[in-house]
Short mmCIF file of C-alpha atoms in Angstrom, two decimals:
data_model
loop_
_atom_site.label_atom_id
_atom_site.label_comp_id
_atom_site.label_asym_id
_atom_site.label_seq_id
_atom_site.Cartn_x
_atom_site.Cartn_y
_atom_site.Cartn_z
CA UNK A 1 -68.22 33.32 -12.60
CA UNK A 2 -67.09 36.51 -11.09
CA UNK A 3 -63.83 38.72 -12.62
CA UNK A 4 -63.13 38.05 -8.69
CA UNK A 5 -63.14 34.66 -8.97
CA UNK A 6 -61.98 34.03 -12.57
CA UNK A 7 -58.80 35.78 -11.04
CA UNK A 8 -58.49 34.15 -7.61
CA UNK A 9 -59.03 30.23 -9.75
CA UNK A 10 -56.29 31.80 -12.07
CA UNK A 11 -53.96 32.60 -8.82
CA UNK A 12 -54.66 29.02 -7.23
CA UNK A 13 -53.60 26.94 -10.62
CA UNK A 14 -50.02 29.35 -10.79
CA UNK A 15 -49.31 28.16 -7.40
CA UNK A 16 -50.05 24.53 -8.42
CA UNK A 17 -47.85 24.93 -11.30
CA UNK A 18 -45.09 26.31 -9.51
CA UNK A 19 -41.98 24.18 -8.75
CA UNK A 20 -41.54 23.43 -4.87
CA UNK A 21 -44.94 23.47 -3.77
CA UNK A 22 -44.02 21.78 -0.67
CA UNK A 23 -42.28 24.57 0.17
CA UNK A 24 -45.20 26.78 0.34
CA UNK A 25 -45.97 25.50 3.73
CA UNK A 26 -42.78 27.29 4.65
CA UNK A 27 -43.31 30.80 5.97
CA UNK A 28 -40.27 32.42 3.60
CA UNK A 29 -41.58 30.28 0.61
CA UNK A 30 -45.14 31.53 1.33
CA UNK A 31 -43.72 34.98 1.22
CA UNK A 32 -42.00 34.49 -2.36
CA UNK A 33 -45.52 32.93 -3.38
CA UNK A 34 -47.54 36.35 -2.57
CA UNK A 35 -44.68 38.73 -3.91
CA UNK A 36 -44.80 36.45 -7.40
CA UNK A 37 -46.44 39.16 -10.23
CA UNK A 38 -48.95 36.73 -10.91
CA UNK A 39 -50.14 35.98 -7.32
CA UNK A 40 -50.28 39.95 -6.67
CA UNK A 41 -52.13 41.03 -9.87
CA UNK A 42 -54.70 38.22 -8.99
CA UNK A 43 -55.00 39.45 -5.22
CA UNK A 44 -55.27 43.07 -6.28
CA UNK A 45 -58.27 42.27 -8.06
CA UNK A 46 -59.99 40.13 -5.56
CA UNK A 47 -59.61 43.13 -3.32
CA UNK A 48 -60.72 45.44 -5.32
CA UNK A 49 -63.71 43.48 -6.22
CA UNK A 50 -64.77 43.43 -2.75
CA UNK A 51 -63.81 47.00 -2.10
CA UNK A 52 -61.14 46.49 0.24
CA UNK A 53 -57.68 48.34 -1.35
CA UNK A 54 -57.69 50.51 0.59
CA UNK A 55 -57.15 48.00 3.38
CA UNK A 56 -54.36 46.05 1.30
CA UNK A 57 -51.09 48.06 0.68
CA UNK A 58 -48.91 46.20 -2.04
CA UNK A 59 -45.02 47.00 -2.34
CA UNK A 60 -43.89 47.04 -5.69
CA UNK A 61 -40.35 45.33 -6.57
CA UNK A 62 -38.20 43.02 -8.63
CA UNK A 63 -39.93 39.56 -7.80
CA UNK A 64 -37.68 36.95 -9.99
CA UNK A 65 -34.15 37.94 -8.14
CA UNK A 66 -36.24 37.15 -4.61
CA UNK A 67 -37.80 34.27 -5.94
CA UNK A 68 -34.12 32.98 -7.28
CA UNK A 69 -32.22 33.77 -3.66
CA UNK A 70 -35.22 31.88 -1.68
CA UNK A 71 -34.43 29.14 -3.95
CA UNK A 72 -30.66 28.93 -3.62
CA UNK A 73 -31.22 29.00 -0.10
CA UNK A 74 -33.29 26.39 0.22
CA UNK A 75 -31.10 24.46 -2.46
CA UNK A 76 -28.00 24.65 0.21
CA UNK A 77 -30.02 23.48 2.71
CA UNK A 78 -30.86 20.19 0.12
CA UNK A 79 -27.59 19.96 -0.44
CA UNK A 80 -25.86 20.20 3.08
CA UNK A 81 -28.07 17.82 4.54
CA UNK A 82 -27.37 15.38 1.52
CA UNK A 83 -23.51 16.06 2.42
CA UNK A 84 -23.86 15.12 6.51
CA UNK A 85 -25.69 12.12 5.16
CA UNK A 86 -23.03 11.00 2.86
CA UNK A 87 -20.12 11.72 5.60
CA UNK A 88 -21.06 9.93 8.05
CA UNK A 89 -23.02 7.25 6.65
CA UNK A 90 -26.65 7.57 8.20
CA UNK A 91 -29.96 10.14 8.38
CA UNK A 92 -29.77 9.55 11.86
CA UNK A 93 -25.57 10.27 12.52
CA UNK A 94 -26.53 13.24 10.07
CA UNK A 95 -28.85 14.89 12.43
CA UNK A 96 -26.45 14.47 15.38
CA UNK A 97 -23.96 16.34 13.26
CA UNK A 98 -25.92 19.27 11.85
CA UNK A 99 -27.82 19.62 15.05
CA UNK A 100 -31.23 19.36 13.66
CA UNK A 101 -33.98 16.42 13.77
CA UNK A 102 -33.38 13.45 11.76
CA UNK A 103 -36.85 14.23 10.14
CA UNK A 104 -35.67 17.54 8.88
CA UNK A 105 -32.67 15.65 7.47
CA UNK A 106 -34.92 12.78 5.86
CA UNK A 107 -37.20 15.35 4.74
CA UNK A 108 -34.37 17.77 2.90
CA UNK A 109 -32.40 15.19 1.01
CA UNK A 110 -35.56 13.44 -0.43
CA UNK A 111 -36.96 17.05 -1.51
CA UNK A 112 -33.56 17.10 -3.11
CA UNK A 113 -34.00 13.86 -5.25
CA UNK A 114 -37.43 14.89 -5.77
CA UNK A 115 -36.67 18.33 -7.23
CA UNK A 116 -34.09 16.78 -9.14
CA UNK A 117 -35.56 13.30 -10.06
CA UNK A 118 -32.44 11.86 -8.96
CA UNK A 119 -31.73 9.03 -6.53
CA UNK A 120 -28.81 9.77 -4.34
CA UNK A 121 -29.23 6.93 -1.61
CA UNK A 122 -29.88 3.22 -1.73
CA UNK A 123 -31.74 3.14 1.68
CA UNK A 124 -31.54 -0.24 3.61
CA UNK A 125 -33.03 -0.63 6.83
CA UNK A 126 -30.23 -0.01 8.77
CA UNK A 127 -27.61 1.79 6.07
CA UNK A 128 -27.80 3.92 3.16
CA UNK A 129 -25.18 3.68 0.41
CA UNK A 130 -24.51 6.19 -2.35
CA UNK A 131 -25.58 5.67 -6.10
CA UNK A 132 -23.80 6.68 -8.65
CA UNK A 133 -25.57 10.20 -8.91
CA UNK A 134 -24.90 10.16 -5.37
CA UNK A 135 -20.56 9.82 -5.51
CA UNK A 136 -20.71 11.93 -8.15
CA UNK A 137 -22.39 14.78 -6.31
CA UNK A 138 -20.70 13.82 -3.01
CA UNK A 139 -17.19 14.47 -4.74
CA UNK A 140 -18.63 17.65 -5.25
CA UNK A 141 -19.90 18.98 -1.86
CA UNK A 142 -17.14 17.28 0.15
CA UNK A 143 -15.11 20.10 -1.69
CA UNK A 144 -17.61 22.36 -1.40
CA UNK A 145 -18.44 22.23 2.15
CA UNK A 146 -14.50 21.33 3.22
CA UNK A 147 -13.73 24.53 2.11
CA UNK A 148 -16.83 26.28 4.15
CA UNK A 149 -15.59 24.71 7.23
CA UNK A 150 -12.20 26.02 6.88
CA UNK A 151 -13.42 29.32 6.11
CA UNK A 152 -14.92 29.37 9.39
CA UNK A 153 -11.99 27.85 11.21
CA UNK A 154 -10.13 30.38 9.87
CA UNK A 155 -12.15 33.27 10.72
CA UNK A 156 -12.70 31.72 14.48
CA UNK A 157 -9.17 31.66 14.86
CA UNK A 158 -7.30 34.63 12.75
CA UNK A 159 -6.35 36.31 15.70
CA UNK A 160 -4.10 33.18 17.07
CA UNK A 161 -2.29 32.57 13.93
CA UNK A 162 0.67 32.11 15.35
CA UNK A 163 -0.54 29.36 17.40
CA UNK A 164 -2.30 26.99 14.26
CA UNK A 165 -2.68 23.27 13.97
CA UNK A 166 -1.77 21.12 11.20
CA UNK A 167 -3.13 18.12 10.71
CA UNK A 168 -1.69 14.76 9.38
CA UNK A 169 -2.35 11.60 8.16
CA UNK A 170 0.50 8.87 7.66
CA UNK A 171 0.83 5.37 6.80
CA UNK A 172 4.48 5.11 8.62
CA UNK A 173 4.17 5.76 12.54
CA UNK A 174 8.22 6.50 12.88
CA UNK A 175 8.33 8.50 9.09
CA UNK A 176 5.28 10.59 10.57
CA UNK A 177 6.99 11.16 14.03
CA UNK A 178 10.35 11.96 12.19
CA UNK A 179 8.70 14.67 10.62
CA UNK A 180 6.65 15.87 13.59
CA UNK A 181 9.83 16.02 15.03
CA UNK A 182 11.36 18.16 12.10
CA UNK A 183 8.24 20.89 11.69
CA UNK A 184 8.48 21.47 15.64
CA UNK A 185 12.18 21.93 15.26
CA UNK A 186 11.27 24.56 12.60
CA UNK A 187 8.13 25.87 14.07
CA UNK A 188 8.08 25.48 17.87
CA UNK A 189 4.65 27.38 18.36
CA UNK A 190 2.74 25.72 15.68
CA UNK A 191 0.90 22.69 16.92
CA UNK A 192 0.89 19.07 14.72
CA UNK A 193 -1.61 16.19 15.64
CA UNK A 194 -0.66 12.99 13.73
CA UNK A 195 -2.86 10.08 12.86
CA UNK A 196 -1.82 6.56 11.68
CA UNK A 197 -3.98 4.47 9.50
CA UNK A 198 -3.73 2.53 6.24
CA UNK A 199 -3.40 4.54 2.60
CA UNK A 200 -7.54 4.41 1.49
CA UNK A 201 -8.07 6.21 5.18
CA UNK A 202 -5.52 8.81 5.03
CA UNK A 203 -6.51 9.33 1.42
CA UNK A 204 -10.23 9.79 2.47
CA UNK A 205 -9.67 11.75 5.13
CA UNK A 206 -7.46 13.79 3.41
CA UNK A 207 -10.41 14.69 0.55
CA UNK A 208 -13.04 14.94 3.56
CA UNK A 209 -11.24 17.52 5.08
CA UNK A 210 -10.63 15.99 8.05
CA UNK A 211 -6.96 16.08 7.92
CA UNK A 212 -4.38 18.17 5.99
CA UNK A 213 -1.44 16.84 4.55
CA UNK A 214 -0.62 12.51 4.25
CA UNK A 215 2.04 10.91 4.25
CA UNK A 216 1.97 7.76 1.86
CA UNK A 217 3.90 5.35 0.41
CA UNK A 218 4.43 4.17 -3.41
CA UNK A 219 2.04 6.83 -4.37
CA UNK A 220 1.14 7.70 -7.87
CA UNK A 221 -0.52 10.40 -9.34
CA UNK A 222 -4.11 11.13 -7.86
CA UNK A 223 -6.23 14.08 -9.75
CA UNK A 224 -6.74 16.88 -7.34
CA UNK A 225 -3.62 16.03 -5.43
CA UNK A 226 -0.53 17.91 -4.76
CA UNK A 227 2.28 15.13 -4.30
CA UNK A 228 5.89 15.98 -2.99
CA UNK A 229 8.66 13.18 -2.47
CA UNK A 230 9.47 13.14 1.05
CA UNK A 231 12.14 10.20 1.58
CA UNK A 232 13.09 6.78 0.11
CA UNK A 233 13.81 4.09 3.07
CA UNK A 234 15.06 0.61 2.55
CA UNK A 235 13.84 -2.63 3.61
CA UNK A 236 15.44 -4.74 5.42
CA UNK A 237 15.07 -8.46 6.36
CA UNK A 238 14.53 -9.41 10.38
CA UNK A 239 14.94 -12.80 11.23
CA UNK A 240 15.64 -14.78 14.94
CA UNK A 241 18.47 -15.43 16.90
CA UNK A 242 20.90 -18.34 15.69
CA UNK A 243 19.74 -17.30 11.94
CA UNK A 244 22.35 -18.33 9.59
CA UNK A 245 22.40 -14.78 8.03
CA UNK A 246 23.58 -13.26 11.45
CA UNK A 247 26.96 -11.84 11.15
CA UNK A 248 27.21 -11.41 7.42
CA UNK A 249 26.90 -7.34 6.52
CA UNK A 250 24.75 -8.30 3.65
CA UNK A 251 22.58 -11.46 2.10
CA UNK A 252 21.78 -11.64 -1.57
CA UNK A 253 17.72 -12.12 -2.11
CA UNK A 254 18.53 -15.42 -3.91
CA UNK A 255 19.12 -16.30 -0.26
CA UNK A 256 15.26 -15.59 0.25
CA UNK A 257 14.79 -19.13 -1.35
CA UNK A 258 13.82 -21.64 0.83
CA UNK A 259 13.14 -19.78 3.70
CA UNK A 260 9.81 -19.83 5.61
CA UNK A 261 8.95 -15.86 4.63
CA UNK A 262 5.94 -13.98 6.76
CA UNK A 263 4.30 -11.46 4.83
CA UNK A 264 2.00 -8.79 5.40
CA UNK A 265 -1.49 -8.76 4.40
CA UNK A 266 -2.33 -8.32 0.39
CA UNK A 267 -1.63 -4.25 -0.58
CA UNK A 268 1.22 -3.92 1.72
CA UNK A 269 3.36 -1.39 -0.19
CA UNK A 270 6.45 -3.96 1.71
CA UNK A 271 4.36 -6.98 0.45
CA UNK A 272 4.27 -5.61 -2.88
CA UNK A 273 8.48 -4.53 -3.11
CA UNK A 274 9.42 -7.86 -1.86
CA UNK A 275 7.39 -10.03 -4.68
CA UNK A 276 8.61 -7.53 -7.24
CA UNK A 277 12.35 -7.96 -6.62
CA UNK A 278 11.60 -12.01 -6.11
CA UNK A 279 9.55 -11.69 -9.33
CA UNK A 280 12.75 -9.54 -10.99
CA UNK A 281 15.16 -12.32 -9.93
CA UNK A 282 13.23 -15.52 -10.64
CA UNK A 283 13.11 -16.16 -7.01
CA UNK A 284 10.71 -18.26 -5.64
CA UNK A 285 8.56 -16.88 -2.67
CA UNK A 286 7.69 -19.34 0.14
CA UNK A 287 4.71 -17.70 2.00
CA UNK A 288 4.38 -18.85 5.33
CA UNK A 289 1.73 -16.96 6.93
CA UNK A 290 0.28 -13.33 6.56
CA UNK A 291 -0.18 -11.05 9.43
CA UNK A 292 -1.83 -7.73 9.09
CA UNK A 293 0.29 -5.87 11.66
CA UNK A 294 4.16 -4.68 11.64
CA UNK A 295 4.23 -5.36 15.35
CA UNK A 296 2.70 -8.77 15.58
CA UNK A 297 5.41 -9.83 12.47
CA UNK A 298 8.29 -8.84 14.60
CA UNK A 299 7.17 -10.80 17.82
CA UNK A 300 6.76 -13.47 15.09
CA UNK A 301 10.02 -13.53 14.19
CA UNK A 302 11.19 -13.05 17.13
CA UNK A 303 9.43 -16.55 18.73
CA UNK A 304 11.19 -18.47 15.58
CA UNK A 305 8.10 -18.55 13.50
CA UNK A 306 10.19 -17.64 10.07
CA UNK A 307 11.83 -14.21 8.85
CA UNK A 308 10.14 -11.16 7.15
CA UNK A 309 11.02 -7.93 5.82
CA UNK A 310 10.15 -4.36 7.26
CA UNK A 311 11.38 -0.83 6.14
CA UNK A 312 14.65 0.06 8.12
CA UNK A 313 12.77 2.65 9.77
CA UNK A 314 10.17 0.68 10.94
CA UNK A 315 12.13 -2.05 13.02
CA UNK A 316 12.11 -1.95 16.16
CA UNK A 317 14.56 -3.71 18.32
CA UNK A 318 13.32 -6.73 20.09
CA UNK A 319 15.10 -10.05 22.20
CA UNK A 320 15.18 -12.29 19.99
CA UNK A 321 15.52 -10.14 17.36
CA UNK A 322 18.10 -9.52 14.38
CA UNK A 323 18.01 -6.99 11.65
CA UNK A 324 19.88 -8.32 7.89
CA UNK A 325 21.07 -5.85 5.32
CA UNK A 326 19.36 -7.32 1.59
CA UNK A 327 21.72 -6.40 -1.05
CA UNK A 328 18.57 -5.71 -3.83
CA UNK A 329 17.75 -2.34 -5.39
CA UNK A 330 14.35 -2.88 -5.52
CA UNK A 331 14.16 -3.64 -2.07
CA UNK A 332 13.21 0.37 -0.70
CA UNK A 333 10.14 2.56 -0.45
CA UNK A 334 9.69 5.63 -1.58
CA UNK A 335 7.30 7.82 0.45
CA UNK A 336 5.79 11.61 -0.43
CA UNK A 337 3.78 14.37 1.12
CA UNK A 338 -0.07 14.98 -0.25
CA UNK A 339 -2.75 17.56 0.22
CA UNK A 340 -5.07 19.06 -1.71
CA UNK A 341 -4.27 21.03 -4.66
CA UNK A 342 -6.60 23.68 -4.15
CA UNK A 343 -5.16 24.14 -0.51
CA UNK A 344 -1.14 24.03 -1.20
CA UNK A 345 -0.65 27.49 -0.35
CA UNK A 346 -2.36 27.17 2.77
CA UNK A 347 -0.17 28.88 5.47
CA UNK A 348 0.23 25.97 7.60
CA UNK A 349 0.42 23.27 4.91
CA UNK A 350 2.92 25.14 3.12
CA UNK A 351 5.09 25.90 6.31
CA UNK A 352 5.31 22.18 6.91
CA UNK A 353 6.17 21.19 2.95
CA UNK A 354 8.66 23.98 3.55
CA UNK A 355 10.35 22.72 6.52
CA UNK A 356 10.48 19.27 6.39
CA UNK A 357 11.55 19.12 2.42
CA UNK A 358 13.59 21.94 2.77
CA UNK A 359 15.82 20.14 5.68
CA UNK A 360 15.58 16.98 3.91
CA UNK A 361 17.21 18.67 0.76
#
């Protein structure tokens, strides 16, 4: 065999052996290929076999930092495609948010696993779910990419400071209002959009990104989490005209006994204060019926359907409809401001911890 071909053989089975060799259909990775020393070396010397360098001009530099930034590159690319996929739950809702073909997106996150011999989605025929590799990296990029996307908020709107939008997330539709209420009173040119949904929501959009501070109640201590106590309301009981607690300024909760009680659905931060101060006073708890909605409790009780309990706050006046001080302790709610601990000092975020703690003393 020829030196010729002893070196071209020699320049084919490097390029086998190289990691990504997909990527060598790529026109960048096909560039990183020929600027490898290897690849060049083996090259030179088919050209000069044939007596053609003269017609070849080869640049000399450092290959392995090139070879390293194609590869990073292409490594985001994995990796923000695996991110779309995991936030919104499909290859093909992906696409529609990156702006690329659904292939492309199928295509990245599988060179991904492959690269990685990992398995990041459990693909059904209509869903995909995340493994346990896959959580694990999606708590990750969520982060990662979060932070990318306010980067580029922030650089698309530094010159209109003055006129910024904070975000938030509440459990309580009259806390969250009460406090929309105080920020504009503090900041009249700052915007706030408010969003009600239950705690695993606000808490999920709150480490997507998607909003930036939550208000939730009975909160503990959550890793990555800034938490500030915002207010402490109490519950009350509501019950229907003609009640026999109507008139007196305040019921004991050994009165609860007996009485045909509608809760709210299991988790219900109210739910779970009410059987704790039954459960503190050896009270028994007659359960009626559950309803998953504050409103549809208080028409309840209004139509003569039993009583319930609802934070102070929270109840609104309706015919029919009578409010009862409880005289129990454990009969409140405490609720607190979250964000993100890595954005706390965010101007906006800050401004409203600042005014609405500050005026709540």
């Amino acid at each position: 065999m020829s030196r010729a071909m002893v070196l071209l053989d020699a320049a084919l089975q490097y390029s086998a052996l190289a990691p990504d060799t997909a990527l060598n259909r790529r026109k960048s990775a096909r560039r990183a290929w020929f600027r490898c020393d290897a690849i060049r070396g083996a090259v030179r010397g088919v050209c000069t076999a044939f007596g053609k360098c003269g017609r070849l001009r080869l640049r000399r530099w450092n290959t392995a930092p090139h070879i390293e930034r194609v590869m990073f590159h292409q490594y985001y690319k994995w990796i923000r495609c695996f991110q779309a996929v995991a936030k919104t739950g499909g290859f093909t809702a992906a696409a529609q948010y990156l702006h690329i073909g659904q292939p492309t997106v199928t295509d990245q996150v599988k060179a991904l696993e492959h690269r990685f011999g990992v398995e990041l989605f459990l693909r059904g025929s209509r869903s995909v779910q995340l493994t346990d590799a896959g959580e694990r990296l999606y708590a990750i990029t969520r982060g990662l990419f979060g932070l990318e996307e306010e980067a580029l908020t922030f650089l698309q709107n530094a010159h209109k400071l003055k006129t910024g939008l904070v975000r938030v997330g509440a459990v309580s539709p009259p806390i969250s209002l009460e406090l929309a209420r105080r920020f504009k009173q503090a900041h009249p040119a700052l915007d706030i959009a408010v969003t009600v949904g239950t705690e695993a929501l606000v808490l999920k959009r709150l480490l997507d990104f998607d909003i930036d501070v939550g208000l939730l109640a009975e909160t503990g201590s959550i890793d990555g989490i800034h938490i500030a106590p915002y207010c402490r309301e109490r519950i009350v009981a509501v019950v229907p005209d003609g009640h026999s607690w109507i008139g007196r300024p305040s019921v004991s909760i050994r009165d609860i006994e007996g009485q045909n009680i509608i809760l709210r659905e299991l988790g219900s931060k109210t739910r779970d204060r009410v059987e704790l101060a039954c459960r503190h006073n050896e009270v028994p708890l007659n359960c009626a019926m559950e309803i998953n909605s504050r409103e549809a409790i208080l028409h309840a009780v209004a139509s003569g359907m039993g009583i319930s309990f609802v934070a102070q706050i929270e109840c609104i006046p309706l015919p029919g409809l009578a409010m009862v001080v409880i005289d129990e302790p454990l009969l409140s709610i405490d609720y607190a401001l979250c964000c993100l601990e890595v954005r706390r000092e965010r101007p906006l975020i800050k401004a409203l911890f600042d005014a609405v703690l500050d005026e709540r003393g």
